[in-house]
Amino acid sequence: MRKQLQELLEQRVLQCVSMPRNQLHECAGIELKKQSFANRSAEIVKAKADGRIKQRFEDNENASVLYDVHFQYLIKQRGLFYMEEEVEKRRAEFYKGILVNDEKLNENEPTEKIEEALPVFSHEVDGQERKGFRYDRLKAVQYAERWWNDYNPAYKKFEVDCTNYISQCLHVGGAPMRGYPNRSNGWWMQNNNWSFSWSVANALRWHIPGSKFGLRGREVSSAEKLKLGDVICYDFQGDGRFDHTTIVTGHDADGMPLVNAHTYNSRMRYWAYEDSTAYTPNIKYKFLMITDDRDE
């Protein structure tokens, strides 16, 4: 099994920088990513992939393997070179020891049921919790880079971890927690408990522009206006409920954001997520610029 998966990875790495020799082994996801790069006058000039088996299930002559693949892509966009990385979650099916199917697991993230009970806007509290806030964008980005494919043991880890990861980045950047112990109030993680806005994408999407002090921000009209350390929220289905959150960690040659994210871990990924299995034509974005005491 390992040998067959290794050969498959080698074919996919080759496909990143050339046309697939065998259409049977063509990966549609890689072709979609290459097309996304081509639309930006960019290309993959070098690629590397490392696989790691997570789980294995066997039933008589059938076997199923869940594994992760860490892809690294060296991107050239005119005069700019940068490294994009992502971790794919995949499933391989075997029959009598022969690989018969291999697929990427869908990036659509499950939504916490508790989210349905969330208030639309975050509540404010009295002046006792008003703490000064100067956002250190560099520290937030450094943290995002350090932990993009790992989990800081100082914080709780979630199965759907995207917003928890972004909240950690914002907190390390200087955003003060407030609102404890009311889960519907403020933005906080404390004593093995947390606010909805800390861990749920749709709640953070409303908290940042609705907050008047502490962690706060304003919506801007387009992605190119975002700075390092700003936040993008994604409504993949376009139904008004936001499913995913990323943080800006770089910009490409056109000045467009590159982002880091958790759950389906990635770094320096193009902000639009057009190569994602969760992408739909109905996708909507919210571009949130973090503001602090210096902006008042």
CSV table of N, CA and C in Angstrom, one decimal, residues 7-166:
chain,number,residue,atom,x,y,z
A,7,GLU,N,4.1,6.1,-5.1
A,7,GLU,CA,4.2,6.3,-6.6
A,7,GLU,C,3.1,7.3,-7.0
A,8,LEU,N,2.0,7.3,-6.4
A,8,LEU,CA,0.9,8.2,-6.8
A,8,LEU,C,1.3,9.6,-6.4
A,9,LEU,N,2.0,9.8,-5.3
A,9,LEU,CA,2.4,11.2,-4.9
A,9,LEU,C,3.5,11.6,-5.9
A,10,GLU,N,4.4,10.8,-6.3
A,10,GLU,CA,5.4,11.1,-7.2
A,10,GLU,C,4.8,11.6,-8.6
A,11,GLN,N,3.7,11.0,-9.0
A,11,GLN,CA,3.1,11.4,-10.2
A,11,GLN,C,2.4,12.7,-10.0
A,12,ARG,N,1.9,13.0,-8.9
A,12,ARG,CA,1.2,14.3,-8.6
A,12,ARG,C,2.2,15.4,-8.5
A,13,VAL,N,3.3,15.1,-7.9
A,13,VAL,CA,4.4,16.2,-7.9
A,13,VAL,C,4.8,16.5,-9.3
A,14,LEU,N,5.0,15.5,-10.1
A,14,LEU,CA,5.4,15.7,-11.5
A,14,LEU,C,4.3,16.5,-12.2
A,15,GLN,N,3.1,16.2,-12.0
A,15,GLN,CA,2.0,16.9,-12.6
A,15,GLN,C,2.0,18.4,-12.3
A,16,CYS,N,2.5,18.7,-11.1
A,16,CYS,CA,2.5,20.2,-10.7
A,16,CYS,C,3.3,21.0,-11.6
A,17,VAL,N,4.3,20.4,-12.2
A,17,VAL,CA,5.3,21.2,-13.1
A,17,VAL,C,5.3,20.8,-14.5
A,18,SER,N,4.4,19.8,-14.9
A,18,SER,CA,4.3,19.4,-16.3
A,18,SER,C,2.9,18.8,-16.5
A,19,MET,N,2.6,18.4,-17.8
A,19,MET,CA,1.4,17.8,-18.1
A,19,MET,C,1.4,16.3,-17.7
A,20,PRO,N,0.3,15.8,-17.2
A,20,PRO,CA,0.3,14.4,-16.8
A,20,PRO,C,0.5,13.5,-17.9
A,21,ARG,N,1.3,12.4,-17.8
A,21,ARG,CA,1.6,11.5,-18.8
A,21,ARG,C,0.4,10.5,-19.0
A,22,ASN,N,-0.2,10.2,-17.9
A,22,ASN,CA,-1.3,9.2,-17.9
A,22,ASN,C,-2.6,9.9,-17.4
A,23,GLN,N,-3.6,10.1,-18.3
A,23,GLN,CA,-4.8,10.8,-17.9
A,23,GLN,C,-5.5,10.1,-16.8
A,24,LEU,N,-5.3,8.7,-16.6
A,24,LEU,CA,-5.9,8.0,-15.5
A,24,LEU,C,-5.5,8.5,-14.2
A,25,HIS,N,-4.2,9.0,-14.1
A,25,HIS,CA,-3.6,9.5,-12.9
A,25,HIS,C,-3.7,11.0,-12.7
A,26,GLU,N,-4.4,11.7,-13.6
A,26,GLU,CA,-4.4,13.1,-13.6
A,26,GLU,C,-5.2,13.5,-12.3
A,27,CYS,N,-4.7,14.5,-11.6
A,27,CYS,CA,-5.4,15.0,-10.4
A,27,CYS,C,-6.1,16.3,-10.8
A,28,ALA,N,-7.4,16.3,-10.7
A,28,ALA,CA,-8.2,17.5,-11.1
A,28,ALA,C,-7.9,18.6,-10.2
A,29,GLY,N,-7.6,18.4,-9.0
A,29,GLY,CA,-7.3,19.5,-8.0
A,29,GLY,C,-6.0,20.2,-8.4
A,30,ILE,N,-5.0,19.4,-8.8
A,30,ILE,CA,-3.8,20.1,-9.2
A,30,ILE,C,-4.0,20.9,-10.5
A,31,GLU,N,-4.7,20.4,-11.4
A,31,GLU,CA,-5.0,21.1,-12.7
A,31,GLU,C,-5.8,22.4,-12.3
A,32,LEU,N,-6.7,22.4,-11.4
A,32,LEU,CA,-7.4,23.5,-11.0
A,32,LEU,C,-6.5,24.6,-10.3
A,33,LYS,N,-5.6,24.1,-9.5
A,33,LYS,CA,-4.6,25.0,-8.8
A,33,LYS,C,-3.7,25.6,-9.9
A,34,LYS,N,-3.2,24.8,-10.8
A,34,LYS,CA,-2.4,25.4,-11.9
A,34,LYS,C,-3.1,26.4,-12.7
A,35,GLN,N,-4.4,26.2,-13.0
A,35,GLN,CA,-5.2,27.2,-13.7
A,35,GLN,C,-5.3,28.5,-12.9
A,36,SER,N,-5.5,28.3,-11.6
A,36,SER,CA,-5.7,29.5,-10.8
A,36,SER,C,-4.4,30.3,-10.8
A,37,PHE,N,-3.2,29.6,-10.8
A,37,PHE,CA,-2.0,30.3,-10.9
A,37,PHE,C,-1.8,31.0,-12.2
A,38,ALA,N,-2.2,30.3,-13.3
A,38,ALA,CA,-2.1,30.9,-14.6
A,38,ALA,C,-2.9,32.1,-14.8
A,39,ASN,N,-4.0,32.2,-14.2
A,39,ASN,CA,-4.9,33.4,-14.2
A,39,ASN,C,-4.3,34.6,-13.6
A,40,ARG,N,-3.3,34.3,-12.7
A,40,ARG,CA,-2.5,35.4,-12.1
A,40,ARG,C,-1.1,35.6,-12.7
A,41,SER,N,-0.9,35.0,-13.8
A,41,SER,CA,0.4,35.1,-14.4
A,41,SER,C,1.5,34.5,-13.5
A,42,ALA,N,1.1,33.4,-12.9
A,42,ALA,CA,2.0,32.7,-11.9
A,42,ALA,C,2.1,31.2,-12.3
A,43,GLU,N,3.1,30.5,-11.8
A,43,GLU,CA,3.3,29.1,-12.1
A,43,GLU,C,4.1,28.4,-11.0
A,44,ILE,N,3.8,27.1,-10.9
A,44,ILE,CA,4.6,26.3,-10.0
A,44,ILE,C,5.9,25.9,-10.7
A,45,VAL,N,7.0,26.3,-10.1
A,45,VAL,CA,8.3,25.9,-10.7
A,45,VAL,C,9.0,24.7,-10.0
A,46,LYS,N,8.5,24.4,-8.8
A,46,LYS,CA,9.1,23.3,-8.1
A,46,LYS,C,8.0,22.8,-7.1
A,47,ALA,N,7.9,21.5,-6.9
A,47,ALA,CA,6.9,21.0,-5.9
A,47,ALA,C,7.5,19.8,-5.1
A,48,LYS,N,7.0,19.6,-3.9
A,48,LYS,CA,7.4,18.5,-3.1
A,48,LYS,C,6.2,18.0,-2.3
A,49,ALA,N,6.1,16.7,-2.0
A,49,ALA,CA,5.0,16.2,-1.3
A,49,ALA,C,5.5,15.1,-0.3
A,50,ASP,N,5.0,15.2,0.9
A,50,ASP,CA,5.3,14.1,1.9
A,50,ASP,C,4.0,13.6,2.5
A,51,GLY,N,3.8,12.3,2.4
A,51,GLY,CA,2.6,11.7,2.9
A,51,GLY,C,2.8,11.1,4.3
A,52,ARG,N,1.6,11.0,5.0
A,52,ARG,CA,1.7,10.4,6.4
A,52,ARG,C,0.3,9.7,6.6
A,53,ILE,N,0.4,8.4,6.8
A,53,ILE,CA,-0.9,7.6,7.0
A,53,ILE,C,-1.4,7.9,8.4
A,54,LYS,N,-2.7,8.2,8.5
A,54,LYS,CA,-3.3,8.6,9.8
A,54,LYS,C,-4.1,7.4,10.4
A,55,GLN,N,-4.9,6.7,9.5
A,55,GLN,CA,-5.7,5.6,9.9
A,55,GLN,C,-5.8,4.6,8.8
A,56,ARG,N,-6.0,3.3,9.2
A,56,ARG,CA,-6.2,2.2,8.3
A,56,ARG,C,-7.3,1.3,8.7
A,57,PHE,N,-8.2,1.0,7.8
A,57,PHE,CA,-9.3,0.1,8.1
A,57,PHE,C,-9.3,-1.0,7.1
A,58,GLU,N,-9.5,-2.3,7.6
A,58,GLU,CA,-9.5,-3.4,6.7
A,58,GLU,C,-10.8,-4.3,6.9
A,59,ASP,N,-11.4,-4.8,5.9
A,59,ASP,CA,-12.6,-5.6,5.9
A,59,ASP,C,-12.4,-6.7,4.8
A,60,ASN,N,-12.0,-7.9,5.2
A,60,ASN,CA,-11.7,-8.9,4.2
A,60,ASN,C,-10.8,-8.5,3.1
A,61,GLU,N,-11.2,-8.4,1.9
A,61,GLU,CA,-10.3,-8.0,0.8
A,61,GLU,C,-10.3,-6.5,0.5
A,62,ASN,N,-11.1,-5.8,1.3
A,62,ASN,CA,-11.1,-4.3,1.1
A,62,ASN,C,-10.3,-3.6,2.2
A,63,ALA,N,-9.7,-2.5,1.9
A,63,ALA,CA,-9.0,-1.7,2.8
A,63,ALA,C,-9.1,-0.2,2.5
A,64,SER,N,-9.2,0.6,3.5
A,64,SER,CA,-9.3,2.0,3.3
A,64,SER,C,-8.2,2.7,4.2
A,65,VAL,N,-7.6,3.7,3.6
A,65,VAL,CA,-6.5,4.4,4.3
A,65,VAL,C,-6.8,5.9,4.3
A,66,LEU,N,-6.8,6.5,5.5
A,66,LEU,CA,-6.8,8.0,5.6
A,66,LEU,C,-5.4,8.5,5.8
A,67,TYR,N,-5.0,9.5,5.0
A,67,TYR,CA,-3.7,10.0,5.1
A,67,TYR,C,-3.6,11.5,4.7
A,68,ASP,N,-2.6,12.1,5.2
A,68,ASP,CA,-2.3,13.5,5.0
A,68,ASP,C,-1.2,13.7,4.0
A,69,VAL,N,-1.2,14.7,3.1
A,69,VAL,CA,-0.1,15.0,2.2
A,69,VAL,C,0.2,16.4,2.4
A,70,HIS,N,1.5,16.7,2.8
A,70,HIS,CA,2.0,18.0,2.9
A,70,HIS,C,2.7,18.4,1.6
A,71,PHE,N,2.0,19.3,0.9
A,71,PHE,CA,2.5,19.8,-0.4
A,71,PHE,C,3.3,21.1,-0.2
A,72,GLN,N,4.4,21.3,-0.9
A,72,GLN,CA,5.1,22.6,-0.9
A,72,GLN,C,5.3,23.0,-2.4
A,73,TYR,N,4.9,24.2,-2.7
A,73,TYR,CA,4.9,24.7,-4.1
A,73,TYR,C,5.8,25.9,-4.1
A,74,LEU,N,6.8,25.9,-4.9
A,74,LEU,CA,7.6,27.2,-5.1
A,74,LEU,C,6.9,27.9,-6.3
A,75,ILE,N,6.4,29.1,-6.0
A,75,ILE,CA,5.6,29.8,-7.0
A,75,ILE,C,6.5,31.0,-7.6
A,76,LYS,N,6.4,31.1,-8.9
A,76,LYS,CA,7.0,32.2,-9.6
A,76,LYS,C,5.9,33.1,-10.2
A,77,GLN,N,5.9,34.3,-9.8
A,77,GLN,CA,4.9,35.3,-10.4
A,77,GLN,C,5.7,36.5,-10.8
A,78,ARG,N,5.9,36.5,-12.1
A,78,ARG,CA,6.8,37.6,-12.7
A,78,ARG,C,8.1,37.6,-11.9
A,79,GLY,N,8.5,38.6,-11.2
A,79,GLY,CA,9.8,38.6,-10.6
A,79,GLY,C,9.8,38.1,-9.1
A,80,LEU,N,8.6,37.7,-8.7
A,80,LEU,CA,8.5,37.3,-7.3
A,80,LEU,C,8.4,35.8,-7.1
A,81,PHE,N,9.2,35.3,-6.2
A,81,PHE,CA,9.2,33.9,-5.8
A,81,PHE,C,8.7,33.8,-4.4
A,82,TYR,N,7.8,32.8,-4.1
A,82,TYR,CA,7.4,32.5,-2.7
A,82,TYR,C,6.9,31.1,-2.6
A,83,MET,N,6.8,30.6,-1.4
A,83,MET,CA,6.5,29.2,-1.1
A,83,MET,C,5.1,29.1,-0.6
A,84,GLU,N,4.2,28.4,-1.2
A,84,GLU,CA,2.9,28.1,-0.7
A,84,GLU,C,2.9,26.6,-0.2
A,85,GLU,N,2.2,26.4,0.9
A,85,GLU,CA,2.2,25.1,1.5
A,85,GLU,C,0.7,24.8,1.9
A,86,GLU,N,0.4,23.5,1.8
A,86,GLU,CA,-0.9,23.0,2.2
A,86,GLU,C,-0.9,21.6,2.7
A,87,VAL,N,-1.8,21.2,3.5
A,87,VAL,CA,-1.9,19.8,3.9
A,87,VAL,C,-3.3,19.3,3.4
A,88,GLU,N,-3.2,18.3,2.5
A,88,GLU,CA,-4.5,17.7,2.0
A,88,GLU,C,-4.8,16.5,2.9
A,89,LYS,N,-6.1,16.3,3.2
A,89,LYS,CA,-6.6,15.1,3.8
A,89,LYS,C,-7.2,14.2,2.7
A,90,ARG,N,-6.7,13.0,2.6
A,90,ARG,CA,-7.1,12.1,1.5
A,90,ARG,C,-7.5,10.8,2.0
A,91,ARG,N,-8.2,10.1,1.1
A,91,ARG,CA,-8.7,8.7,1.4
A,91,ARG,C,-8.3,7.8,0.2
A,92,ALA,N,-7.7,6.7,0.5
A,92,ALA,CA,-7.3,5.7,-0.6
A,92,ALA,C,-8.1,4.4,-0.3
A,93,GLU,N,-8.6,3.8,-1.4
A,93,GLU,CA,-9.3,2.5,-1.3
A,93,GLU,C,-8.5,1.5,-2.0
A,94,PHE,N,-8.4,0.3,-1.4
A,94,PHE,CA,-7.7,-0.8,-1.9
A,94,PHE,C,-8.6,-2.0,-2.0
A,95,TYR,N,-8.4,-2.8,-3.1
A,95,TYR,CA,-9.1,-4.1,-3.2
A,95,TYR,C,-8.0,-5.2,-3.5
A,96,LYS,N,-7.9,-6.2,-2.6
A,96,LYS,CA,-6.9,-7.2,-2.8
A,96,LYS,C,-5.5,-6.6,-2.9
A,97,GLY,N,-5.3,-5.5,-2.1
A,97,GLY,CA,-4.0,-4.9,-2.1
A,97,GLY,C,-3.7,-4.0,-3.2
A,98,ILE,N,-4.7,-3.8,-4.1
A,98,ILE,CA,-4.5,-2.9,-5.3
A,98,ILE,C,-5.2,-1.6,-5.1
A,99,LEU,N,-4.5,-0.5,-5.3
A,99,LEU,CA,-5.2,0.8,-5.2
A,99,LEU,C,-6.2,1.0,-6.3
A,100,VAL,N,-7.5,1.2,-5.9
A,100,VAL,CA,-8.6,1.3,-6.9
A,100,VAL,C,-9.2,2.7,-6.8
A,101,ASN,N,-9.0,3.5,-5.8
A,101,ASN,CA,-9.5,4.8,-5.7
A,101,ASN,C,-8.7,5.7,-4.7
A,102,ASP,N,-8.5,6.9,-5.1
A,102,ASP,CA,-7.9,7.9,-4.2
A,102,ASP,C,-8.5,9.2,-4.4
A,103,GLU,N,-8.9,9.9,-3.3
A,103,GLU,CA,-9.6,11.1,-3.4
A,103,GLU,C,-9.3,12.1,-2.3
A,104,LYS,N,-9.4,13.4,-2.6
A,104,LYS,CA,-9.2,14.4,-1.6
A,104,LYS,C,-10.5,14.6,-0.8
A,105,LEU,N,-10.4,14.6,0.5
A,105,LEU,CA,-11.6,14.9,1.3
A,105,LEU,C,-12.1,16.3,1.1
A,106,ASN,N,-13.4,16.5,1.1
A,106,ASN,CA,-13.9,17.8,0.8
A,106,ASN,C,-13.6,18.8,1.9
A,107,GLU,N,-13.3,20.0,1.5
A,107,GLU,CA,-12.9,21.1,2.4
A,107,GLU,C,-14.1,21.8,3.1
A,108,ASN,N,-15.3,21.4,2.7
A,108,ASN,CA,-16.4,21.9,3.4
A,108,ASN,C,-16.4,21.6,4.9
A,109,GLU,N,-16.4,22.6,5.8
A,109,GLU,CA,-16.2,22.3,7.2
A,109,GLU,C,-17.6,22.2,7.9
A,110,PRO,N,-17.7,21.3,8.8
A,110,PRO,CA,-19.0,21.2,9.6
A,110,PRO,C,-19.1,22.4,10.4
A,111,THR,N,-20.4,22.9,10.6
A,111,THR,CA,-20.7,24.0,11.4
A,111,THR,C,-21.1,23.6,12.7
A,112,GLU,N,-20.6,24.3,13.8
A,112,GLU,CA,-21.1,23.9,15.1
A,112,GLU,C,-22.6,24.2,15.3
A,113,LYS,N,-23.3,23.3,15.8
A,113,LYS,CA,-24.8,23.4,16.0
A,113,LYS,C,-25.1,24.6,16.9
A,114,ILE,N,-24.2,24.9,17.8
A,114,ILE,CA,-24.5,26.0,18.8
A,114,ILE,C,-24.6,27.3,18.1
A,115,GLU,N,-24.0,27.4,16.8
A,115,GLU,CA,-24.0,28.6,16.1
A,115,GLU,C,-25.4,29.2,15.8
A,116,GLU,N,-26.4,28.3,15.7
A,116,GLU,CA,-27.7,28.7,15.4
A,116,GLU,C,-28.3,29.6,16.5
A,117,ALA,N,-27.8,29.5,17.7
A,117,ALA,CA,-28.3,30.2,18.8
A,117,ALA,C,-27.5,31.6,19.0
A,118,LEU,N,-26.6,31.8,18.1
A,118,LEU,CA,-25.7,33.0,18.4
A,118,LEU,C,-26.5,34.3,18.1
A,119,PRO,N,-26.2,35.4,18.8
A,119,PRO,CA,-26.7,36.7,18.5
A,119,PRO,C,-26.1,37.2,17.2
A,120,VAL,N,-26.7,38.0,16.5
A,120,VAL,CA,-26.2,38.6,15.3
A,120,VAL,C,-25.0,39.5,15.5
A,121,PHE,N,-25.1,40.3,16.5
A,121,PHE,CA,-24.0,41.2,16.9
A,121,PHE,C,-23.6,40.9,18.3
A,122,SER,N,-22.3,41.2,18.5
A,122,SER,CA,-21.8,41.0,19.9
A,122,SER,C,-22.2,42.1,20.8
A,123,HIS,N,-22.4,41.8,22.1
A,123,HIS,CA,-22.8,42.8,23.1
A,123,HIS,C,-21.6,43.5,23.6
A,124,GLU,N,-21.8,44.7,24.1
A,124,GLU,CA,-20.7,45.5,24.7
A,124,GLU,C,-20.9,45.4,26.2
A,125,VAL,N,-19.8,45.7,26.9
A,125,VAL,CA,-19.8,45.7,28.4
A,125,VAL,C,-19.3,47.0,28.9
A,126,ASP,N,-19.3,47.1,30.2
A,126,ASP,CA,-19.0,48.4,30.8
A,126,ASP,C,-17.5,48.7,30.7
A,127,GLY,N,-17.1,49.9,31.1
A,127,GLY,CA,-15.8,50.4,31.0
A,127,GLY,C,-14.7,49.6,31.7
A,128,GLN,N,-15.1,48.8,32.7
A,128,GLN,CA,-14.1,48.1,33.5
A,128,GLN,C,-13.3,47.1,32.6
A,129,GLU,N,-13.8,46.7,31.5
A,129,GLU,CA,-13.1,45.8,30.6
A,129,GLU,C,-12.4,46.5,29.4
A,130,ARG,N,-12.5,47.8,29.4
A,130,ARG,CA,-11.8,48.6,28.4
A,130,ARG,C,-10.3,48.6,28.6
A,131,LYS,N,-9.6,47.8,27.8
A,131,LYS,CA,-8.2,47.7,27.9
A,131,LYS,C,-7.6,48.4,26.6
A,132,GLY,N,-6.5,49.0,26.8
A,132,GLY,CA,-5.8,49.6,25.6
A,132,GLY,C,-5.4,48.5,24.6
A,133,PHE,N,-5.4,48.9,23.3
A,133,PHE,CA,-5.1,47.9,22.3
A,133,PHE,C,-4.4,48.5,21.2
A,134,ARG,N,-3.1,48.1,21.0
A,134,ARG,CA,-2.3,48.5,19.8
A,134,ARG,C,-1.9,47.2,19.1
A,135,TYR,N,-2.4,47.0,17.9
A,135,TYR,CA,-2.3,45.7,17.2
A,135,TYR,C,-0.9,45.6,16.6
A,136,ASP,N,-0.2,44.6,17.0
A,136,ASP,CA,1.2,44.3,16.4
A,136,ASP,C,1.0,43.3,15.3
A,137,ARG,N,0.9,43.8,14.1
A,137,ARG,CA,0.6,42.9,12.9
A,137,ARG,C,1.8,41.9,12.7
A,138,LEU,N,3.0,42.4,12.9
A,138,LEU,CA,4.1,41.5,12.7
A,138,LEU,C,4.1,40.3,13.7
A,139,LYS,N,3.7,40.5,14.9
A,139,LYS,CA,3.7,39.4,15.9
A,139,LYS,C,2.5,38.4,15.5
A,140,ALA,N,1.4,39.0,15.0
A,140,ALA,CA,0.3,38.1,14.6
A,140,ALA,C,0.7,37.2,13.4
A,141,VAL,N,1.4,37.8,12.5
A,141,VAL,CA,1.8,37.1,11.3
A,141,VAL,C,2.9,36.0,11.7
A,142,GLN,N,3.8,36.4,12.5
A,142,GLN,CA,4.9,35.5,13.0
A,142,GLN,C,4.2,34.3,13.7
A,143,TYR,N,3.2,34.5,14.5
A,143,TYR,CA,2.5,33.4,15.1
A,143,TYR,C,1.8,32.5,14.1
A,144,ALA,N,1.2,33.2,13.1
A,144,ALA,CA,0.5,32.4,12.1
A,144,ALA,C,1.4,31.6,11.3
A,145,GLU,N,2.6,32.0,11.1
A,145,GLU,CA,3.6,31.2,10.4
A,145,GLU,C,4.2,30.1,11.2
A,146,ARG,N,4.4,30.4,12.5
A,146,ARG,CA,4.9,29.3,13.4
A,146,ARG,C,3.9,28.2,13.6
A,147,TRP,N,2.6,28.4,13.6
A,147,TRP,CA,1.7,27.4,14.0
A,147,TRP,C,0.7,27.0,12.9
A,148,TRP,N,1.0,27.4,11.6
A,148,TRP,CA,0.1,27.1,10.6
A,148,TRP,C,-0.2,25.6,10.4
A,149,ASN,N,0.8,24.7,10.7
A,149,ASN,CA,0.7,23.3,10.6
A,149,ASN,C,0.9,22.6,11.9
A,150,ASP,N,0.7,23.2,13.0
A,150,ASP,CA,0.9,22.6,14.3
A,150,ASP,C,-0.1,23.3,15.2
A,151,TYR,N,-0.2,22.8,16.5
A,151,TYR,CA,-1.2,23.3,17.4
A,151,TYR,C,-0.5,23.7,18.7
A,152,ASN,N,-0.6,24.9,19.1
A,152,ASN,CA,0.0,25.4,20.4
A,152,ASN,C,-0.7,24.8,21.6
A,153,PRO,N,0.0,24.0,22.4
A,153,PRO,CA,-0.6,23.3,23.5
A,153,PRO,C,-1.1,24.3,24.6
A,154,ALA,N,-0.8,25.6,24.5
A,154,ALA,CA,-1.4,26.5,25.4
A,154,ALA,C,-2.8,26.8,25.2
A,155,TYR,N,-3.3,26.4,24.0
A,155,TYR,CA,-4.7,26.6,23.7
A,155,TYR,C,-5.4,25.3,23.4
A,156,LYS,N,-6.7,25.3,23.5
A,156,LYS,CA,-7.5,24.1,23.2
A,156,LYS,C,-7.5,23.9,21.6
A,157,LYS,N,-7.4,22.7,21.2
A,157,LYS,CA,-7.5,22.3,19.8
A,157,LYS,C,-8.9,21.9,19.4
A,158,PHE,N,-9.4,22.4,18.3
A,158,PHE,CA,-10.7,22.0,17.9
A,158,PHE,C,-10.6,21.2,16.6
A,159,GLU,N,-11.6,20.3,16.4
A,159,GLU,CA,-11.7,19.6,15.1
A,159,GLU,C,-11.8,20.5,13.9
A,160,VAL,N,-12.7,21.5,14.1
A,160,VAL,CA,-12.8,22.6,13.1
A,160,VAL,C,-12.1,23.8,13.8
A,161,ASP,N,-10.8,24.0,13.4
A,161,ASP,CA,-9.9,24.8,14.1
A,161,ASP,C,-9.6,26.2,13.5
A,162,CYS,N,-10.3,26.5,12.4
A,162,CYS,CA,-9.8,27.7,11.6
A,162,CYS,C,-10.0,28.9,12.4
A,163,THR,N,-11.1,29.1,13.1
A,163,THR,CA,-11.3,30.4,13.8
A,163,THR,C,-10.6,30.5,15.1
A,164,ASN,N,-10.4,29.3,15.8
A,164,ASN,CA,-9.6,29.2,17.0
A,164,ASN,C,-8.2,29.7,16.6
A,165,TYR,N,-7.6,29.2,15.5
A,165,TYR,CA,-6.3,29.6,15.1
A,165,TYR,C,-6.2,31.1,14.8
A,166,ILE,N,-7.2,31.6,14.1
A,166,ILE,CA,-7.1,33.1,13.8
A,166,ILE,C,-7.2,33.9,15.1
